[in-house]
Amino acid sequence: MVGGGSGAFIGAVHRNAALMDGEISFTAGALSSTKEKSLTSGRDLGLPDGRNYASWEEMLEAESGLPPEERVDFVSVVTPNHFHFPVAHAFAEAGFNVVCDKPMVLDSAQASKLVETVERTGVVFCVTYNYTGYPMVKQARHMVQAGELGEIRKVIIEYSQGWLATRLEDSGNKQAGWRTDPDKSGIAGAVGDIGSHAENLVSTVTGLEIEAICADLTTFVPGRRLDDDANLLIHYEGGARGVMITSQISTGEENGLSLRVYGTQGGLQWRQEEPNHLIHTPIGEPEKILRRGNAYLCEEAQRATRLPSGHPEAFIEAFANVYLGFASAVRSRLDGQLRDDLPMHFPTVHDGARGVHFIEKTVESACGEKKWLDAGRPGDLNRR
Amino acid sequence: MVGGGSGAFIGAVHRNAALMDGEISFTAGALSSTKEKSLTSGRDLGLPDGRNYASWEEMLEAESGLPPEERVDFVSVVTPNHFHFPVAHAFAEAGFNVVCDKPMVLDSAQASKLVETVERTGVVFCVTYNYTGYPMVKQARHMVQAGELGEIRKVIIEYSQGWLATRLEDSGNKQAGWRTDPDKSGIAGAVGDIGSHAENLVSTVTGLEIEAICADLTTFVPGRRLDDDANLLIHYEGGARGVMITSQISTGEENGLSLRVYGTQGGLQWRQEEPNHLIHTPIGEPEKILRRGNAYLCEEAQRATRLPSGHPEAFIEAFANVYLGFASAVRSRLDGQLRDDLPMHFPTVHDGARGVHFIEKTVESACGEKKWLDAGRPGDLNRR
Amino acid sequence: MVGGGSGAFIGAVHRNAALMDGEISFTAGALSSTKEKSLTSGRDLGLPDGRNYASWEEMLEAESGLPPEERVDFVSVVTPNHFHFPVAHAFAEAGFNVVCDKPMVLDSAQASKLVETVERTGVVFCVTYNYTGYPMVKQARHMVQAGELGEIRKVIIEYSQGWLATRLEDSGNKQAGWRTDPDKSGIAGAVGDIGSHAENLVSTVTGLEIEAICADLTTFVPGRRLDDDANLLIHYEGGARGVMITSQISTGEENGLSLRVYGTQGGLQWRQEEPNHLIHTPIGEPEKILRRGNAYLCEEAQRATRLPSGHPEAFIEAFANVYLGFASAVRSRLDGQLRDDLPMHFPTVHDGARGVHFIEKTVESACGEKKWLDAGRPGDLNRR
Amino acid sequence: MVGGGSGAFIGAVHRNAALMDGEISFTAGALSSTKEKSLTSGRDLGLPDGRNYASWEEMLEAESGLPPEERVDFVSVVTPNHFHFPVAHAFAEAGFNVVCDKPMVLDSAQASKLVETVERTGVVFCVTYNYTGYPMVKQARHMVQAGELGEIRKVIIEYSQGWLATRLEDSGNKQAGWRTDPDKSGIAGAVGDIGSHAENLVSTVTGLEIEAICADLTTFVPGRRLDDDANLLIHYEGGARGVMITSQISTGEENGLSLRVYGTQGGLQWRQEEPNHLIHTPIGEPEKILRRGNAYLCEEAQRATRLPSGHPEAFIEAFANVYLGFASAVRSRLDGQLRDDLPMHFPTVHDGARGVHFIEKTVESACGEKKWLDAGRPGDLNRR
C-alpha cells in the first residue's frame, strides 16, 4: 500500500475491504508522504520493519530487488489524487500489478500514458470505482447485457450529498480540505469526486458511451474554488438520453447515489443507501423487487455475496468485491494465463481513462455559455 | 361546464372535485363539440333541458341573457387545448368567472390577451394546476416562504411517466391520441402535458422565476410528432439552479411527479404518488416526516384537509382544493369585495401565462444545438 | 340518512362516499337525536322541507306511507352505536334496504334478530366495513380465493393508532368521548372500534373462520373505562394461525391498519396508509408490487377504480366502493331479480353479525386469566 | 476458536467480525468435532501447526500450559448448540475469557452453573446476540434509558423468516438440518433460533423484564419435530404489554427482525433489514428519521460506526461491534481493572441465562391449552 497512513479514511477502507475474504494480506507499505509519518503508521499497523518503507520510491526499489516470489503481488495506491499518476505509473512500469483509487489521474495525457504502459507491460490494473462491487449492481449490469430491458432509452444518475453545504473546509476537516483544493483534487469538485463515480456506474451497468455533454457547474459556497454542484444533460451513442445530477450542497442528502435505467421493455432502479435490492419494472407487469442473496439472481451477483438474504451487506463488502475480482485476475496472471472470462468484474485502467476524459469534457462544456436561452418573462406578468 | 361530455376522463374529475364539498353544483353545460353529443351527455348527467346547451356559443348567449342572480356563477373549460382560448376568453369578456384546464392556451399571444381581459373585467380566473391543491404542497410552500429552508439553492423537479413508451396513439386510446397530435395539443408533448405541471409546482412552492433554460427534447417512439421525453437545466433568478426531468417513455413509472428543494438551512421532498407526507431535512438534524392532518402543519395545509391523519386523501381531494380556493374567491367577488388575502391558494391566469411562456421557451431552447459539446473518446480507448 | 347531523364526522364521509359516483342522491333524513338539531342540520344540508324529518320514527312512518316508487331506496344508519339496532331493525322490518355503520349492533342477541329479519324480508343490508372497498384489498381477496398463495398458514393483522395515548376524552373531543364511553360504544374500546375492522378485513380477504381466541386487553390511560390496547392470538379453522394487534395508544401511529397473509405458495402485504399498492411475495421469486389501476389486476379491482394508475385514490373512494356494491344490489332487487353474482363485493348483515360475535368472544377471552404463565426469573439473575 | 471449521457458516462470520478492526487476531483453534477435519480446517485457515488443535480438550490443556502472556486471550465457541455448555464452561473454569454463540446453553441448569462459574472466576463472558451491535439499536437503547419515550407501554417485536416454509432439511441443507433437530438444537425451533434474538433485543433496548407469557407454538411443515412458528403475548413487569411474532414459514420474509417500542411520550421503530436508520415518533411532533453516522446520535452509537453517514454499514459491522465491546472488557481485565462503565455494551452471561429461561418458559406456556377460548360461531351464520 502506498498512502493510507494514520488518519486517512480511505486507507482503512481499502485495508478492510482487501483483507475481508482472506485472499489478500497486508505485507508492505509506504503509508505517508513524509518519512517519519510513514514509518510510524506502518509500525502502528503491524508492518514488519523490513517492509515498512519511508517512501514509495524506496518501496519500489526494494520490492523490485526481491526475488519474484517474495515481492508484493500488487500495490494499492490510496494517496491524494495528484500522487496517483507518478506512483501507479512507476509501479506498473516495473511490472507490478496496481490498484489505484479514483479519479485515476489528473488529466488525459497522464491517462493515455498509463493506459499505454499497462497494455505494454500486461500488469493487472484496477481503479476502485467501488460502487460497481455491489451485488445488485452486478445484477443490473447482467440484466441490461442480457437484453431484459430492451433497447436503453434513458438513464438518470444522481449522486447528491449535502456535507459541503457549509464551508466545512475552513473547520479543519481534512476530507473537505483537499477535495475543495484544485491543487490536490484537480480541475473539478463535485464532478471529480462523485460525478466520476456516477459516470462509471452508468458505463458499467449500461455499456453506453457518451457522445455529447451539456453541463452546468456551480459553486454555491462563497470562497470555494471548485464546483460543488453539477448537473448534466447527456447524449449517448445510439440515441439514449441521460441526466446526471451531482451535488455536495443538497442539504439532507448523505451519500445519495442512485441509478435508473429505462429501456423499451422495462426499467431498473437502484439506490446505494439501500443497496440490497434492485427494482425491476418490466413493461405491463407488476414491479419486481430483486433482493441480494437469492437463487434467482445471476451467477456473478450470487458469487459476490457472503451472507444469506435478509442479512444485509453494505459498503465494505462491495468494496471487497472489487478487490476479489482484481485478486482473481492477479492470480490468473501469476499462473501465466490471463483469462478472458474474468471471474468477477472490476474496473480497469480503461474505466479510469474514461473517467478522466469525462471530467475534462464536463468542465469544458460548462465553460460554454451559448447553451443558455434567456427565458425572459411573459410581458404582462407581475408576480403576486 | 364546457366540454367533458361522455367518455372524457378529465370532465368527470372536474365534476367530482367541484361537487365534493357541497360548495358548488352542476347546473348548466355544453358538454361536447357536436350538438347531438352535447345534448346526450348533458341528459345522461342530469342537466335540466333548459340549461343543457348544444354549443358553448349558445350557452354563452343564453346565460348572459339571464338575470345576474340566475346565471351560472362560473364556467369550467375542460375541452381539448385548442378550444381553451376562444371559450375562456369569450366567457371572461362577458364577465363570467372561469376555471380553465392547463395548459391555459396555445401561445403567448393568446395568453397576453387573456391576461389583459381578466385584469380588465375583474373576473376570477383559475387554471387547474391541480397538484398545487395537495395539503403537503401547501405546507412546502409555506415553509419556503417562511424561510425555513434558508436561501434556495437547488430544485429538482421530476415528472416521469411510462404510459407512452409504446405507440399507444395507434391503438385508439383517446388520451394518447390528442396528446401526441400537435394540432390539438400545441407545440409540445411531454413538456406541454406534464412539464407545465412541473414548472408550476416549482413556481408555486418556491416562488422562483426562471432566468435561463437549456433543454433537451427527444421523441423516442418512431412516428410520433411531439417530444415524449424532455430534460432541462434551469437557472433561476437570484442564482438557484434547477433540473427538470419529464418523460412519457420511462417504463415502469406511472405518474411520478416529485419535487425536491434544497436551501442553505434544509431541504424538502414530496412525491405525488404518496402525497400524504412531506420530508423535511433541516441541516444537522434528523430528517422529519410531516404528515397530513396534524396540528403542527401550517393553517392552510390544515384547512385543505377533510379527513384525520392516517386516513389518506389523494388526487381528487387535491383537485377539489383548487376548486375550493376558486369558489371562495368567486364568493368574495359576488359579495362585492375581492379580498387580498385569498383564503386558499389557487393558480391564476398569471400562472397560466407563465406556463405557456415556459413551454415556448423550452421548445425554443431545444432547437439550439450549440449547447452540446462533442464528448469524443479517450484516444486510446477501445471498449472491452 | 339517519344520524350524521352537523358536527358528525362520519355522516359527512358517508354522504361524500355515497354521492361520489352519481348513482345515489341525498333525498331525505332524520339527522340528529333531537328535533331541533335534526331539522336545522337537514336544512343546512339542503334537504327539502317535506323530507327533512324530526326523528327517525317520523321518517319511517312518512316514507312508508309514500307510494313505493317515491320512497327512499335505502336508509343509511350513521348514529352512535347504541342506536344502530333499533333504527336498522325497524327500517328492515318495514322493507327498506339498509346501510349500517359498524359495529352493526351491541350484542349477539340483537345481531341474530337482525339477521333473521333481513333474511325474512329480503332487504339488501350493508355494513360499512369501509376498508374492504379498497381496490387492492379486492385484489388480495381475489388472489387468495384463486389459490395463488396456496394454503393459508398465517395471518398478521394490525390496526395501531396513537390518538388516545392521552386522555383526549376529557378535552371535549366528541370522537374520543363516545368511543371511550361503554354506554354509547358497547363492551369494548379498541377491540370494538378498530378490532372489528381488523377482524372483517381478515375474513373478507381470506375467508378464514375463527376457531379459538386468546386475548389480552389493557386499559393504559388512567380513568378510562374501556380497553385502549388489545392483542390477540387466533386459531382459524383448518389450522391457520393468526396474530391481531390493535391499539389506540401506540404513539406515533396514525391509522396503521395493515394485513399480511402467508400461504404455502407465497405471501401478501397491504397497508391502509399507502393503499394503492399490494405486495406479493411468491415463493422463490422476486417480490412483486401490484399497483392500482393496472390491467394485470383482477376484474373487480379494476372496476373499483376511477383514476389511472399513479393518480392516487384513497379513503373516500374506497368508502364509495362499498356504496357502489350496495347500490348495485339494491338495483337488482328493485328490478325484481337478486343476482347471485354480485357485481361488487360489500359487507353484509352476516359480516356484521360475525363482527359482533368476535367482539363478545374477545372480551370473554380476555377475562380468563388461566392463560398466563408466570415467567419467574432465572434464579441467579440480578439485572445489571 | 472452537468449532467453525470449513463449511460452517457462522464460524466465518465470527472470524470476519472479530478481525475487522485489527483488535483481535486468529491464533489458535479446534475447529471441528473430528480430529481430521479440525486439523484440515485449521491448516486451510492458516493456523500455525503448534496451535491447530485436534480437539477442544487438547486445546484447553495446551493453552492452559502456556505462560499467561502467550495463551489465547479468549475463546470463541461457535459449535452447534449442544456443545456450548461443556466447552464454554470448561474454558471459563480454567480462567479463559469466552465468547459463546446463542442460545448460550440447552437448559436453565446449565445456565445457572455457567453463571456461577463466570461470577466466581471473573472471566469476561459474551453471548453473541449480534443484533444488539447495530449502532441504531444502541441509539434506541440510549433513548429509552434517557426517558425520551416516557414510560414504556407496548413493545412489538417481530422476527419473521420464510426459509423453512418447505421441508428444506430433507434437501441436505446443513443449516436447516441441525436447526430442526431437537438433539442438536434443543427444545425449541423458531423460538430458540430467532425468538431468543427477539427476546434479547427487547431486553437490551428497553430493560423490561418478562412477568408472564402466553405462547402459541405451531409446527406447520409436516414431519418437522420442532416449532416453525411462534407467537407470544407478553406481560412485562411494571405493566407494559408485548407481542412477539416469530416464524420460519412466513413466505417472502427473509430476515425480518423489527422492533417497535411505544411509550407515553413517543415511539421508536427499527428494522434489521434496513439497519442504518431509526424512526422516532415524539408525541405531537413530526416523525423523525435518525441516521447512522450523524453527530446528533448518542456517543455509543457514534463510536460503533466506521463509515460516514450514507455509506451503509450492515450485519458484519454490527457483529464486529459485539466483539469490540467484548475485546475492550478483556483488555480491562488484562490490565487488572474490570471497569464498571464498559466502553461499549455487549451481551453477557446474564443475557444468555435470560434467553435460556425465556425459551423454557415459552415452551412450557405453549403446552397449556386452557388459554384458548372456543370462539364458536354466530348461531345463524352460514358463510356465503
XYZ file of N, CA and C in Angstrom, chain C residues 112-172:
183
model
N -78.599 -11.563 15.962
C -79.399 -12.685 15.473
C -80.766 -12.218 14.990
N -81.346 -11.328 15.769
C -82.672 -10.830 15.407
C -82.601 -10.070 14.072
N -81.553 -9.314 13.906
C -81.428 -8.523 12.682
C -81.189 -9.423 11.473
N -80.340 -10.426 11.661
C -80.096 -11.377 10.572
C -81.406 -12.039 10.162
N -82.165 -12.439 11.173
C -83.439 -13.118 10.878
C -84.349 -12.199 10.071
N -84.454 -10.969 10.498
C -85.328 -10.014 9.809
C -84.873 -9.784 8.366
N -83.586 -9.575 8.208
C -83.060 -9.315 6.864
C -83.315 -10.503 5.952
N -83.096 -11.707 6.483
C -83.308 -12.885 5.632
C -84.779 -13.058 5.285
N -85.653 -12.756 6.250
C -87.084 -12.920 6.012
C -87.624 -11.890 5.027
N -87.180 -10.644 5.202
C -87.747 -9.595 4.352
C -87.051 -9.499 3.002
N -85.829 -10.017 2.930
C -85.110 -9.956 1.663
C -84.537 -8.587 1.335
N -84.475 -7.699 2.321
C -83.880 -6.391 2.041
C -82.366 -6.538 1.845
N -81.806 -5.587 1.131
C -80.341 -5.574 0.966
C -79.764 -4.831 2.154
N -78.786 -5.430 2.816
C -78.253 -4.868 4.056
C -76.737 -4.812 3.953
N -76.199 -3.662 4.214
C -74.747 -3.463 4.090
C -74.174 -2.889 5.379
N -73.094 -3.435 5.852
C -72.372 -2.864 6.996
C -71.099 -2.209 6.460
N -70.864 -0.970 6.830
C -69.761 -0.229 6.192
C -68.392 -0.518 6.816
N -67.970 -1.768 6.624
C -66.556 -2.068 6.847
C -65.841 -1.497 5.641
N -65.543 -0.222 5.721
C -65.158 0.507 4.518
C -63.813 0.088 3.936
N -62.930 -0.480 4.773
C -61.604 -0.818 4.252
C -61.649 -1.925 3.205
N -62.746 -2.674 3.189
C -62.877 -3.721 2.163
C -63.111 -3.125 0.781
N -63.378 -1.827 0.727
C -63.660 -1.201 -0.556
C -62.423 -0.846 -1.359
N -61.250 -0.903 -0.728
C -60.026 -0.566 -1.459
C -59.778 -1.568 -2.600
N -59.438 -1.058 -3.774
C -59.193 -1.963 -4.904
C -58.142 -3.030 -4.604
N -57.089 -2.662 -3.889
C -56.028 -3.639 -3.659
C -56.441 -4.674 -2.609
N -57.428 -4.354 -1.788
C -57.999 -5.370 -0.898
C -58.809 -6.362 -1.739
N -59.502 -5.844 -2.707
C -60.257 -6.731 -3.605
C -59.301 -7.640 -4.371
N -58.170 -7.082 -4.780
C -57.169 -7.885 -5.469
C -56.622 -8.975 -4.539
N -56.360 -8.612 -3.303
C -55.851 -9.594 -2.330
C -56.863 -10.722 -2.142
N -58.104 -10.348 -1.973
C -59.175 -11.342 -1.816
C -59.228 -12.269 -3.033
N -59.115 -11.669 -4.196
C -59.143 -12.472 -5.422
C -57.979 -13.465 -5.452
N -56.797 -12.985 -5.087
C -55.624 -13.857 -5.184
C -55.702 -15.017 -4.200
N -56.199 -14.731 -2.996
C -56.343 -15.822 -2.026
C -57.380 -16.819 -2.521
N -58.510 -16.312 -2.983
C -59.567 -17.214 -3.460
C -59.115 -18.035 -4.660
N -58.284 -17.413 -5.496
C -57.799 -18.115 -6.684
C -56.672 -19.085 -6.360
N -56.286 -19.148 -5.097
C -55.272 -20.112 -4.697
C -53.842 -19.685 -4.971
N -53.632 -18.427 -5.280
C -52.277 -18.012 -5.652
C -51.291 -18.071 -4.487
N -51.794 -18.070 -3.260
C -50.899 -18.181 -2.095
C -50.791 -19.621 -1.600
N -51.491 -20.549 -2.243
C -51.549 -21.908 -1.720
C -52.444 -21.939 -0.495
N -52.123 -22.840 0.422
C -52.905 -22.955 1.653
C -52.447 -21.860 2.629
N -53.393 -21.149 3.213
C -53.032 -20.070 4.135
C -52.568 -20.653 5.469
N -51.392 -20.194 5.906
C -50.861 -20.672 7.186
C -50.946 -19.619 8.288
N -50.688 -18.390 7.941
C -50.557 -17.386 8.993
C -51.070 -16.040 8.517
N -51.737 -15.353 9.435
C -52.274 -14.030 9.140
C -51.841 -13.079 10.259
N -51.253 -11.960 9.880
C -50.935 -10.921 10.871
C -51.734 -9.687 10.499
N -52.638 -9.312 11.376
C -53.439 -8.129 11.132
C -53.122 -7.135 12.243
N -52.881 -5.911 11.836
C -52.551 -4.896 12.825
C -53.353 -3.635 12.547
N -53.824 -3.052 13.625
C -54.520 -1.765 13.493
C -54.069 -0.908 14.682
N -53.004 -0.176 14.460
C -52.409 0.622 15.543
C -52.677 2.103 15.325
N -53.194 2.718 16.353
C -53.393 4.164 16.383
C -52.761 4.703 17.663
N -52.531 5.998 17.671
C -51.965 6.599 18.877
C -52.774 7.771 19.410
N -53.899 8.045 18.792
C -54.606 9.294 19.103
C -55.198 9.322 20.512
N -55.384 8.136 21.139
C -55.923 8.119 22.507
C -54.831 7.842 23.543
N -53.576 8.146 23.202
C -52.469 7.921 24.135
C -52.576 8.829 25.357
N -53.262 9.930 25.202
C -53.551 10.780 26.357
C -55.062 10.786 26.585
N -55.471 11.419 27.686
C -56.904 11.367 28.000
C -57.690 12.408 27.199
N -57.741 12.177 25.911
C -58.352 13.112 24.977
C -59.837 13.316 25.254
N -60.477 12.292 25.833
C -61.928 12.390 26.078
C -62.253 13.493 27.087
N -61.274 13.896 27.853
C -61.514 14.979 28.817
C -61.411 16.362 28.182
N -60.958 16.405 26.952
C -60.711 17.703 26.318
C -61.911 18.182 25.511
N -62.992 17.404 25.544
C -64.160 17.815 24.782
C -64.195 17.250 23.381
